[in-house]
Coordinates of C-alpha atoms in Angstrom, one line a residue:
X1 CA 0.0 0.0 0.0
X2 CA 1.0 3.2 -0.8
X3 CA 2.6 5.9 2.1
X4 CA -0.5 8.0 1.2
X5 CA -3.2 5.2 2.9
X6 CA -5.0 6.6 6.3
X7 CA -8.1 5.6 7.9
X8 CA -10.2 8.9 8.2
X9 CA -12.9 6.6 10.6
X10 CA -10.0 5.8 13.4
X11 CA -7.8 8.5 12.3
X12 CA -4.5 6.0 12.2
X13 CA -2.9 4.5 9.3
X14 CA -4.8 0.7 9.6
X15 CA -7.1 1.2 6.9
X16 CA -7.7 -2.2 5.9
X17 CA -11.7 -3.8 5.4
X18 CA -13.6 -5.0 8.5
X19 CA -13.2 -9.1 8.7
X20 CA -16.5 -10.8 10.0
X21 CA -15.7 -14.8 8.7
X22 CA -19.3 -16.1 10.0
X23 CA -21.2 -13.7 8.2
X24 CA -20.9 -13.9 4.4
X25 CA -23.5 -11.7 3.8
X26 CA -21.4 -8.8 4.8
X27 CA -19.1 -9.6 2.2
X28 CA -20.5 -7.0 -1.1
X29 CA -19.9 -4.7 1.5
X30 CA -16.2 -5.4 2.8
X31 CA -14.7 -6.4 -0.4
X32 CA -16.4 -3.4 -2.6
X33 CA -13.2 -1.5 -2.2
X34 CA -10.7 -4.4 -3.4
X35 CA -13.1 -4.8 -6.4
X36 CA -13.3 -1.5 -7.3
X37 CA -9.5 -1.4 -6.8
X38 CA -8.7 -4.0 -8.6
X39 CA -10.6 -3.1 -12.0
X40 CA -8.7 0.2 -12.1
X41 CA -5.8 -0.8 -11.5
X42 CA -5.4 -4.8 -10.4
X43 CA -1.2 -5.2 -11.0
X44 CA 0.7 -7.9 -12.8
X45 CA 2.5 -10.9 -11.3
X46 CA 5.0 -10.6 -14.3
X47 CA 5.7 -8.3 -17.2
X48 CA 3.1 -10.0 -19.2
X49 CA 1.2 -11.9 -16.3
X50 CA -2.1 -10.8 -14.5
X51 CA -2.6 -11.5 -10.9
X52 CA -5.1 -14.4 -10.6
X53 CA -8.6 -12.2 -10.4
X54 CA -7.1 -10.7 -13.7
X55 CA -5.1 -7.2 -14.5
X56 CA -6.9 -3.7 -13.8
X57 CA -7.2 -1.0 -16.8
X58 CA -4.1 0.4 -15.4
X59 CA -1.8 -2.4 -14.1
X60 CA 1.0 0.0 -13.3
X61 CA -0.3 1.8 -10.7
X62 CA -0.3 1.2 -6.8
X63 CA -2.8 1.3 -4.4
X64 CA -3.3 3.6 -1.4
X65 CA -6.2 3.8 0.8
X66 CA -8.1 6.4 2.2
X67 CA -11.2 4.8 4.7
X68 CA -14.2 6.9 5.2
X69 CA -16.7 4.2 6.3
X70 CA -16.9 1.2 8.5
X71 CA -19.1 -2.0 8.6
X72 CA -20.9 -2.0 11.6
X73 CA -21.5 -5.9 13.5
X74 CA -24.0 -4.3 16.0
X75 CA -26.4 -4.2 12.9
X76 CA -26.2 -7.8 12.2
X77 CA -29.3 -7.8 14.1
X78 CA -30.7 -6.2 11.6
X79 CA -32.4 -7.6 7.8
X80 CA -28.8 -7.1 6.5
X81 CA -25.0 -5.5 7.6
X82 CA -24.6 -2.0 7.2
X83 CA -22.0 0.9 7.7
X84 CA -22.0 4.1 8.8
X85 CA -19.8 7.2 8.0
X86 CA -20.2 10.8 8.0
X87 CA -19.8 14.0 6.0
X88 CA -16.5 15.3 7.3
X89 CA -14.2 12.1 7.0
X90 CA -15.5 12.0 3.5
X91 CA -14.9 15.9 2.8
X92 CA -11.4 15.0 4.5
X93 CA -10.3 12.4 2.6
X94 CA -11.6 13.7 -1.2
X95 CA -9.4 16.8 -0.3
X96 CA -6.4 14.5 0.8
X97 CA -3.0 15.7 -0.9
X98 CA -5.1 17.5 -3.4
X99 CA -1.9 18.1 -5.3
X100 CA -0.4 14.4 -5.2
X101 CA -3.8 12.4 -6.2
X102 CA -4.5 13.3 -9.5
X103 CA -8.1 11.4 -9.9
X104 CA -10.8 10.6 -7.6
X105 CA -13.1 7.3 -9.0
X106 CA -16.2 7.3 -6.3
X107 CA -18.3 3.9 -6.8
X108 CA -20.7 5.7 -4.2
X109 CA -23.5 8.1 -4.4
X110 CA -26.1 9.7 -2.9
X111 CA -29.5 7.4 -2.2
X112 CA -32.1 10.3 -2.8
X113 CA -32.4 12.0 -6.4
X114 CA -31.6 16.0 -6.3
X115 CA -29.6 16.0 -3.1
X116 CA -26.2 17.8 -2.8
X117 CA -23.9 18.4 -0.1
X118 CA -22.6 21.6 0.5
X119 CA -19.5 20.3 1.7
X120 CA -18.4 18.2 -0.5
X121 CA -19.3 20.6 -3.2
X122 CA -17.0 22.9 -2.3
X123 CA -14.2 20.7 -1.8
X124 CA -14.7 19.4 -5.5
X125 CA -14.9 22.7 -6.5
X126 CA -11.7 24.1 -4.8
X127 CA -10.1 20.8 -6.0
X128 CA -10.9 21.7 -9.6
X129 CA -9.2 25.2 -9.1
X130 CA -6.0 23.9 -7.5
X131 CA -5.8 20.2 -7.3
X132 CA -2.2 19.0 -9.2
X133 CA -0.7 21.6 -9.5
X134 CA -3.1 24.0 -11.0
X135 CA -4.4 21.2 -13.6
X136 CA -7.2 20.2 -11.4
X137 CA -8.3 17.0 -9.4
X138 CA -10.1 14.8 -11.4
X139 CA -13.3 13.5 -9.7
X140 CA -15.3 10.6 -11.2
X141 CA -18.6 9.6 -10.0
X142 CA -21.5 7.2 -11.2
X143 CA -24.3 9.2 -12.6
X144 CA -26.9 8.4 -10.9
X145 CA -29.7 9.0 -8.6
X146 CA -30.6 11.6 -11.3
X147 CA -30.6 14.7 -10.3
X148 CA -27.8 14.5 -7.4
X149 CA -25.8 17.7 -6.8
X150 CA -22.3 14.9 -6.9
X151 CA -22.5 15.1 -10.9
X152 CA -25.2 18.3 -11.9
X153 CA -22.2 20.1 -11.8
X154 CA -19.1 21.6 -14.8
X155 CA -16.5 20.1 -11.6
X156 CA -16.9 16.3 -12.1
X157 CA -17.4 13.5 -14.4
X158 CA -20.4 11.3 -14.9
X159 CA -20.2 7.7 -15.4
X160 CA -23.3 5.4 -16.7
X161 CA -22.7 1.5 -17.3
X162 CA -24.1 -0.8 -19.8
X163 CA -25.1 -4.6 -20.3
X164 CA -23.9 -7.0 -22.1
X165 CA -23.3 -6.3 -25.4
X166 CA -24.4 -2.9 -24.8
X167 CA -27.8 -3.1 -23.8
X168 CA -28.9 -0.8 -21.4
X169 CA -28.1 -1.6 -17.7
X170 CA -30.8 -3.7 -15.7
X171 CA -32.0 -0.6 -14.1
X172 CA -31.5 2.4 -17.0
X173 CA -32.4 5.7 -15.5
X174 CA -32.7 8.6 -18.1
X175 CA -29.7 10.9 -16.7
X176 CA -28.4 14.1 -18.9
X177 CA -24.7 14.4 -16.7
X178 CA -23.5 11.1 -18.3
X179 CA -20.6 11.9 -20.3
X180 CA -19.4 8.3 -21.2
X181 CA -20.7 4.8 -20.2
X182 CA -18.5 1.7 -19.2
X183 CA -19.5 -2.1 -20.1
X184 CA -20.3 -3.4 -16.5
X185 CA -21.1 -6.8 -16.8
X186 CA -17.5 -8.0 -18.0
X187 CA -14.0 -7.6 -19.0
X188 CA -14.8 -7.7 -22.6
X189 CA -18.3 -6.4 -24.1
X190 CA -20.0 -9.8 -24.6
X191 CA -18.7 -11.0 -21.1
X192 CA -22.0 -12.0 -18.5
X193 CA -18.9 -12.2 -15.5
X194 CA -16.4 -9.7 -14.2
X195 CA -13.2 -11.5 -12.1
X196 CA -12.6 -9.2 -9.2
X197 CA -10.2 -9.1 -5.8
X198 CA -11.4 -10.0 -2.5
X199 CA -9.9 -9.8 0.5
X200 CA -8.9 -12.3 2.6
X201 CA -11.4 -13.3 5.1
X202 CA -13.4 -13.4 2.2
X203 CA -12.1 -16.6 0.7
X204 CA -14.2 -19.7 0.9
X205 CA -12.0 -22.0 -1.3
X206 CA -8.1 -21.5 -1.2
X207 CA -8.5 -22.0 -5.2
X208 CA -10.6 -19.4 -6.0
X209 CA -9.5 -16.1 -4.1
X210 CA -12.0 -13.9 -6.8
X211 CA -15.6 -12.7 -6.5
X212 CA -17.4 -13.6 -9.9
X213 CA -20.7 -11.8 -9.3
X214 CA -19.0 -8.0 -9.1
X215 CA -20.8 -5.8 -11.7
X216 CA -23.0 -2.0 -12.5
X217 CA -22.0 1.4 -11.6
X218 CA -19.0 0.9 -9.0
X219 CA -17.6 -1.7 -12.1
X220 CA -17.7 0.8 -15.4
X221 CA -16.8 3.8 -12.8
X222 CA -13.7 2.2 -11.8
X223 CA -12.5 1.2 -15.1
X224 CA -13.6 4.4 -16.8
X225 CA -10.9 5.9 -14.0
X226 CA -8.2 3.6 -15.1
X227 CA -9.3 4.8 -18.2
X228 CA -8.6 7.9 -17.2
X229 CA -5.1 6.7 -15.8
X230 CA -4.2 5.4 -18.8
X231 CA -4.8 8.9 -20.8
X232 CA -2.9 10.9 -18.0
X233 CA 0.0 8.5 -18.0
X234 CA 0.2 9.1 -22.0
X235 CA 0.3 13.3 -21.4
X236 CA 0.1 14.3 -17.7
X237 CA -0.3 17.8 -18.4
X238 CA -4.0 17.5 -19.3
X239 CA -6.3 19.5 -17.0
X240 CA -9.6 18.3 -15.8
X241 CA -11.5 19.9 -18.4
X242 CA -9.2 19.1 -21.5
X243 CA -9.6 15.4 -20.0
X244 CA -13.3 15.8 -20.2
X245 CA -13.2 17.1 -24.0
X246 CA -11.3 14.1 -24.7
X247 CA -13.8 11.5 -23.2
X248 CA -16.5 13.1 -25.1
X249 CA -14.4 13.9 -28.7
X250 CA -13.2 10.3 -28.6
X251 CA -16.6 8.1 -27.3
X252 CA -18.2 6.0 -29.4
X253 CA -21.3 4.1 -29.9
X254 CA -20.2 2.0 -33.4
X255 CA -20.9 -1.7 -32.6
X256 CA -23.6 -2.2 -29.5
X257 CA -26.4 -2.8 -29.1
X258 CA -28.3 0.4 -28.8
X259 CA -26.6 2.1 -31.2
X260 CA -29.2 2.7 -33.2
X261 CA -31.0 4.9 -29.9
X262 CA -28.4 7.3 -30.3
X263 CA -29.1 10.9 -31.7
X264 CA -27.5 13.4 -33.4
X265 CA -27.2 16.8 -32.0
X266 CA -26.7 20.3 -33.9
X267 CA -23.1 19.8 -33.9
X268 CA -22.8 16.6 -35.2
X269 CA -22.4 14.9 -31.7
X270 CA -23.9 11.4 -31.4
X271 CA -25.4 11.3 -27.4
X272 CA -28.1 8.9 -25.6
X273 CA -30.4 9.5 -22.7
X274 CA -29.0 7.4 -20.8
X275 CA -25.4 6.3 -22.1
X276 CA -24.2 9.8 -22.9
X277 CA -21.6 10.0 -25.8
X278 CA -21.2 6.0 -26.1
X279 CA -18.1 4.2 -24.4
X280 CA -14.4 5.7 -24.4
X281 CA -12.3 4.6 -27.4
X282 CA -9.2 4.3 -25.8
X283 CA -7.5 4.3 -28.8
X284 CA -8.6 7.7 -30.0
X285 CA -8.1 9.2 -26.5
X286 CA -4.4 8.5 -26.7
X287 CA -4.1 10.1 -30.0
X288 CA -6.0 13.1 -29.1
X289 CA -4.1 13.7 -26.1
X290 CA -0.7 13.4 -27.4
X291 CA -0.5 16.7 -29.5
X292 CA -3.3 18.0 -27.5
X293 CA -4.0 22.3 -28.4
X294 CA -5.1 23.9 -25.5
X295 CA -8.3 25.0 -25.5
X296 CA -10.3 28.3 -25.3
X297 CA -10.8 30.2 -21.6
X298 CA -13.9 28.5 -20.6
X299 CA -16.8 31.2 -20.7
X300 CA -20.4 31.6 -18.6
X301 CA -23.4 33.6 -19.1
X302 CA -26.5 33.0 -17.4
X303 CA -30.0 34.0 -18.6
X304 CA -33.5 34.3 -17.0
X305 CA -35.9 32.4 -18.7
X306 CA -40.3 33.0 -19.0
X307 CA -42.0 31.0 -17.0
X308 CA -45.7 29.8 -18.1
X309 CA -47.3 26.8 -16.5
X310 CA -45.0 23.7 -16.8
X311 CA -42.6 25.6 -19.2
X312 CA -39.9 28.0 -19.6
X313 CA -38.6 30.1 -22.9
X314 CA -36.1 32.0 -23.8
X315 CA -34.0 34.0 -26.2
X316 CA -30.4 33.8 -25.7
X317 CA -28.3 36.5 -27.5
X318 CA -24.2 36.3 -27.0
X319 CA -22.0 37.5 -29.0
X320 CA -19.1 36.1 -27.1
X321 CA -20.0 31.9 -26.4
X322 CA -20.3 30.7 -29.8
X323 CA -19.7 27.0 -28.4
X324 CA -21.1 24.7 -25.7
X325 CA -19.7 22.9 -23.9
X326 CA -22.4 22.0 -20.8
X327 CA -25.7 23.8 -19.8
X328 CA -26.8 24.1 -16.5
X329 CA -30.4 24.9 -15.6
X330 CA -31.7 25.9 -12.3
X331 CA -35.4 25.9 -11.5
X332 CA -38.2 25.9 -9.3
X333 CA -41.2 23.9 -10.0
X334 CA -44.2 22.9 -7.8
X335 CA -45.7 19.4 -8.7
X336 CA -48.0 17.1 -6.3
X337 CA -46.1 14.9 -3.5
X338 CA -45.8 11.0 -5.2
X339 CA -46.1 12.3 -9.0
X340 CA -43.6 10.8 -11.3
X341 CA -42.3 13.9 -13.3
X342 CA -39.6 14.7 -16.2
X343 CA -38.0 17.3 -17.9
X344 CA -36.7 18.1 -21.3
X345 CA -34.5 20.8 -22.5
X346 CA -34.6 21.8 -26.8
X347 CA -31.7 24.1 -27.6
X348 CA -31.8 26.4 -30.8
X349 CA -30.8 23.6 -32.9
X350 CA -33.8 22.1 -32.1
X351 CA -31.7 19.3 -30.2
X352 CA -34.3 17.4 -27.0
X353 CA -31.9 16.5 -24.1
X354 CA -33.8 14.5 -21.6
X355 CA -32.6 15.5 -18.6
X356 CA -34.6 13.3 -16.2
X357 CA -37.8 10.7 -17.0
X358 CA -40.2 9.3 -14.9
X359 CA -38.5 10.1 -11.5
X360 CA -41.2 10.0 -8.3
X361 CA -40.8 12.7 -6.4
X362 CA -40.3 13.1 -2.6
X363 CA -43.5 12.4 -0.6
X364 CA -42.3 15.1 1.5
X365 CA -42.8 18.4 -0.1
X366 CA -44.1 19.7 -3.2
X367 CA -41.5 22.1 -3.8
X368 CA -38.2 21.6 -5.5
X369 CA -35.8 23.8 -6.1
X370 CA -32.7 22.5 -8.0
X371 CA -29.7 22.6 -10.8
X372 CA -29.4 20.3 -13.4
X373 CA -26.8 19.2 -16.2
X374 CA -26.9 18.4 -19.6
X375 CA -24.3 17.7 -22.0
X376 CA -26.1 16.7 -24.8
X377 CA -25.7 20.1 -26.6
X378 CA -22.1 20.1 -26.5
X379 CA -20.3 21.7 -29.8
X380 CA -24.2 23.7 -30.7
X381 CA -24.2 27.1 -30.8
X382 CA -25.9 28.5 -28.1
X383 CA -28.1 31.6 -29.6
X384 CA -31.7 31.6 -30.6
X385 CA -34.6 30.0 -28.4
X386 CA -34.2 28.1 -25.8
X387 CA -37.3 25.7 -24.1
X388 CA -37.5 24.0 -20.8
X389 CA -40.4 21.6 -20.0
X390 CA -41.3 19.9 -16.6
X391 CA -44.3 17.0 -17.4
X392 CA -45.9 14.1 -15.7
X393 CA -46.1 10.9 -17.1
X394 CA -49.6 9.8 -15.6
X395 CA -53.1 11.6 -15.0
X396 CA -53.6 14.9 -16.9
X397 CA -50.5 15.6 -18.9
X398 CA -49.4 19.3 -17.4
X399 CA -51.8 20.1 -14.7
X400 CA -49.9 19.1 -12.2
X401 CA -46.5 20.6 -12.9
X402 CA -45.9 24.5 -12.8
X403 CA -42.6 26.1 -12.7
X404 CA -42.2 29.0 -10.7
X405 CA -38.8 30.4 -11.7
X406 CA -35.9 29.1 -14.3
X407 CA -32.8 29.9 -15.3
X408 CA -30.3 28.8 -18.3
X409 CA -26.6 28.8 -17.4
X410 CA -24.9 28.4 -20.7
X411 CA -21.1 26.8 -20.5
X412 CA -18.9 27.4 -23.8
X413 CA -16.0 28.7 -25.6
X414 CA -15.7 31.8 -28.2
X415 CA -14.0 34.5 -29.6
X416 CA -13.6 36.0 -26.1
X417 CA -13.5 39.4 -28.0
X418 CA -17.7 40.3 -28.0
X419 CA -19.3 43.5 -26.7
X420 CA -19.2 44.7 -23.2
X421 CA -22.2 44.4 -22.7
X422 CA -22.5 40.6 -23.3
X423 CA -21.3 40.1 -20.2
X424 CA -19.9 36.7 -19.4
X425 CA -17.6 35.2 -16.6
X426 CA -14.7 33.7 -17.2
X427 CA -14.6 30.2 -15.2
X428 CA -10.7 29.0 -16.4
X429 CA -8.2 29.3 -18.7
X430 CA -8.4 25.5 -19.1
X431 CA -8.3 24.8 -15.5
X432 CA -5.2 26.9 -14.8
X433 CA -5.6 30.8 -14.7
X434 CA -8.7 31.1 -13.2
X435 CA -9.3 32.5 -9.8
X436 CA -11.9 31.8 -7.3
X437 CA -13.7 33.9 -5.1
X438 CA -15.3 32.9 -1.9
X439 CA -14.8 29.0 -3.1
X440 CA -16.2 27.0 -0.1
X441 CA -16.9 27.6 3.6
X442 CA -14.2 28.2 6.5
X443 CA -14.8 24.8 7.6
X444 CA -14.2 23.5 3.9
X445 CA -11.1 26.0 3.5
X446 CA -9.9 24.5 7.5
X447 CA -10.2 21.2 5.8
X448 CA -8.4 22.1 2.5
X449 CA -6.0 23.3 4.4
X450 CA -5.0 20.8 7.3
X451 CA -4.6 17.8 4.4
X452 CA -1.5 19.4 2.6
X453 CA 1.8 18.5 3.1
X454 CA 1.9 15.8 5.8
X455 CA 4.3 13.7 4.5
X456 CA 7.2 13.2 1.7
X457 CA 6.1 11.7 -1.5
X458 CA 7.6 11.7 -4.9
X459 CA 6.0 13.7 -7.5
X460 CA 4.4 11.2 -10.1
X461 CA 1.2 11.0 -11.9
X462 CA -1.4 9.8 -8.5
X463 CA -5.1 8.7 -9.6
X464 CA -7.5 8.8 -7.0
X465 CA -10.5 6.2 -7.2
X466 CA -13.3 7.0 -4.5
X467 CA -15.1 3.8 -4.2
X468 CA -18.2 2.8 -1.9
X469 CA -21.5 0.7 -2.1
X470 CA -23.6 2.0 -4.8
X471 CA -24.9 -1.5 -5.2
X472 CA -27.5 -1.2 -2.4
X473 CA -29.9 1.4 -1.7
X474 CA -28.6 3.2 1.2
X475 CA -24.8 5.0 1.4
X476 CA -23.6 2.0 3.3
X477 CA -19.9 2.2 3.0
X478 CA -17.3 4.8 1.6
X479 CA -13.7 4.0 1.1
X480 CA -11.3 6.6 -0.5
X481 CA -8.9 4.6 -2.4
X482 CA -6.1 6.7 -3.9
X483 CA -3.9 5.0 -6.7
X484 CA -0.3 6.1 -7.4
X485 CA 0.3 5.4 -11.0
X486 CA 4.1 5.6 -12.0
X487 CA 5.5 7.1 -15.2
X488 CA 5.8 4.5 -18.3
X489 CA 6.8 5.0 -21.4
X490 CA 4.0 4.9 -23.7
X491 CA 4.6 3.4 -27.5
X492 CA 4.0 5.7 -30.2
X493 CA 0.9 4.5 -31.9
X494 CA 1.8 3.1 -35.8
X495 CA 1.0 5.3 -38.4
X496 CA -1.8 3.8 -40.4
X497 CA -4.7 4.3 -42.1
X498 CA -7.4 6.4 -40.0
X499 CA -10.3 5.6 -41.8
X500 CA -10.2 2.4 -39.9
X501 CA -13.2 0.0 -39.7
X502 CA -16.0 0.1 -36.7
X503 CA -15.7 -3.2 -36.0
X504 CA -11.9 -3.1 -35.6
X505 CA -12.1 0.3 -33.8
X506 CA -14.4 -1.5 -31.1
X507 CA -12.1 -4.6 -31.2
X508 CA -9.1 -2.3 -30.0
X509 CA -10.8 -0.3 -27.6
X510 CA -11.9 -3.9 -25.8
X511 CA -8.3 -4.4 -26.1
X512 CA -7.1 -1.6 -24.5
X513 CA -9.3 -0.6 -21.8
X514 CA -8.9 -4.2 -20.6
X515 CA -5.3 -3.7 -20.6
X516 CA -4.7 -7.9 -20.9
X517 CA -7.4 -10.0 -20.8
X518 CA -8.0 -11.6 -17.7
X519 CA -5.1 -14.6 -17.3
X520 CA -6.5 -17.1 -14.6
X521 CA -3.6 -19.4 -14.1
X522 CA -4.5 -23.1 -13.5
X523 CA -4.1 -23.1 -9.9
X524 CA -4.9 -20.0 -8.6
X525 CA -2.9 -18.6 -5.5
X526 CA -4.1 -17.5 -2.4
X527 CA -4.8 -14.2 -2.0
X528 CA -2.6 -12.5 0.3
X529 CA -3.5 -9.2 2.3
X530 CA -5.3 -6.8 0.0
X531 CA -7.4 -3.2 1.1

């Protein structure tokens, strides 16, 4: 493990998984981490050997671990083990060594749809600001509960998974923040299995120390950050923004099986409701990014829109964003307590961007105010009229719905040279000449502050991958695993023909975000200790 590991629970440096032998049922919870681990970045015995549960995206990386959560034995009691952890340890550890972790993979999320944490927003945020070195830390979290304030947000990056053979996932939930979508079911895209670590009070048979059954959202997050790993070790000077242009500039939906579901935006961008731009073409990411231009200061303007009923319109007029990149809207609405609402966005282009579908509201209120994400209109020019729509699926179309107040927050690129009195904000020069202003609380800043510089490490490319238990319905546990991956030499890709064939192009993307397929020897080893 690497010097960076801490347990933020007992604050002391034994971060390893809670061990109960006579209750396997507690095992999804206390092996999540090594699973999660070990898909982004699972090491080889040999040069060309895997371990025995099989190589992660990113082989050459180690492992440190940051533990935010603990599985509790006084709720054995109870229908099924649990865990508890709280805000601050996980605030704490996603600001660890903000300039020494360079990616943060979080197989967690939030239960309820359209909840936020003010906390951890503003630890992401400073993060994106400051984190390595000015580039900015890279946060990657699993799309859903719709809505949530982790990913309805310009500061992180959305993950959705698919099935096999890329079919939607056995729960789809329409989601708008999904920038990319990882096969979850398997190592390859026809694969029903995923071979993943343990730990070792886990192991019921001394020849078999892998789970088998290991799969969904914590899976395709944790290999889209070895992904991720694999484009930083290739150019580390990438900022968490230019990363995000590469993921969408290099996805690709050629060869699944809802291909034919995706649409075509105003700019020529293929997206999906629910599996953003496709999966990432590895391939094409490393191309992109090694004689990567820099892009554009990243630009804001927000605009109020008219509000009538269940709708909102608009005219936007900038002469300075000619180029999105993400839209944000933030609204009010009213609707009745239980009713199962959605809401659709249509940009100039005339490009519809579900942004949720057939979510049930709280039973709780019959107010909600919130900000939501789309990236569907990415590359479109943003002027001429913009439409927001809030509906429910059931009973009278519209009467139940009315929004009270809505605004567009347009995110984009452009000349930078437009009147003054199209008045945008700057957000970043690409992540590194921006400044922020009043970015987070003073507990957030005490925190920020009080996990630099603790101890001597060497300065190398670090991924961080946040993983917890998204595969049940509560937050259960949350373990902060940080991943040190070392500089390699990369080999030039050969010069070839790039008109290449979709068939092929999927082929080598398999290929290479699996790193080696997995290579079970016959007689598997024990496992020896792991997270």
């Amino acid at each position: 493990m690497h010097a960076l590991s801490y347990n933020f629970v007992g604050k002391n440096t034994n971060y390893g998984p809670e061990n109960y032998p006579t209750r396997q049922d507690s095992t999804n919870l206390t092996t999540h981490g090594n699973a999660c681990a070990g898909l982004a970045a699972g090491s080889r015995n040999t040069s060309i050997d895997c371990q025995p549960c099989g190589c992660g995206v990113a082989p050459d990386a180690s492992i440190a671990v940051l533990k935010v959560g603990t599985v509790l034995e006084k709720t054995f009691s109870t229908t099924r083990p649990q865990s508890e952890m709280n805000t601050e340890s996980l605030c704490t550890a996603l600001a660890h060594r903000g300039d020494d972790i360079h990616i943060y993979s979080n197989s967690w999320n939030f239960e309820q749809q359209f909840h936020n944490d003010s906390c951890l927003h503003d630890v992401i945020k400073k993060r994106y600001y400051t984190g390595r070195n000015g580039k900015g830390s890279i946060y990657v979290f699993p799309a859903d509960p719709p809505g949530n304030g982790l990913v309805n947000n310009i500061y992180t990056i959305a993950v959705g998974d698919m099935g096999v053979g890329g079919t939607l996932p056995d729960n789809p939930q329409v989601n708008s923040a999904v920038i990319v979508s990882m096969f979850a079911s398997g190592r390859k895209i026809n694969d029903t299995r995923l071979l993943t670590e343990t730990h070792t009070g886990c192991i019921r048979n001394r020849f078999s120390p892998c789970q088998r059954n290991f799969r969904g959202q914590s899976a395709a997050n944790a290999m889209v950050a070895g992904v991720i790993a694999l484009l930083l070790q290739n150019n580390p000077n990438l900022t968490t923004r230019e990363v995000k242009h590469v993921l969408v500039e290099s996805a690709s939906h050629i060869g699944i099986e809802q291909a034919s579901a995706f649409k075509m935006n105003g700019a020529g961008k293929y997206y999906h409701k629910v599996l953003g731009f496709g999966y990432p073409n590895v391939k094409k990411m490393i191309m992109l990014s090694q004689n990567f231009t820099a892009l554009r200061p990243l630009l804001s303007k927000q605009f109020k829109l008219d509000v009538a009923g269940n709708t909102a319109t608009g005219v936007i007029l900038s002469e300075n964003i000619n180029k999105v990149e993400q839209v944000e809207f933030i609204l009010t609405f009213d609707f009745e307590r239980n009713d199962n609402v959605s809401m659709e966005a249509t940009s100039p282009d005339l490009t519809s961007s579900m942004l949720f579908e057939n979510v049930i509201m709280p039973a709780d209120k019959n107010t909600m105010k919130t900000k939501l994400i789309t990236n569907h209109f990415w590359g479109e020019d943003p002027t001429g009229n913009w439409t927001l729509r809030v509906f429910s699926q059931h009973g009278t179309l519209y009467a139940t719905i009315k929004v009270k107040e809505a605004h567009v927050l347009i995110y984009g690129t452009g000349n930078n040279t437009g009147s003054t009195t199209d008045a945008v904000h700057y957000i970043d020069g690409g992540n590194t000449s921006g400044t922020v202003d009043n970015v987070g609380s003073q507990h957030v800043n005490h925190i920020l502050n009080a996990t630099e510089n603790k101890t001597d490490v060497n300065r190398n490319i670090i991924i961080g991958v946040v993983v917890s238990v998204i595969v049940i319905i509560i937050i259960i546990i949350i373990i902060v695993i940080v991943l040190k991956v070392r500089y390699i030499r990369y080999e030039r890709l050969q010069k070839g023909n790039t008109a290449e064939k979709s068939e092929e192009e999927l082929k080598t993307t398999q290929k290479m975000i699996l790193s080696s397929s997995i290579l079970v020897s016959k007689q598997l080893k024990d496992t020896e200790s792991s997270l």
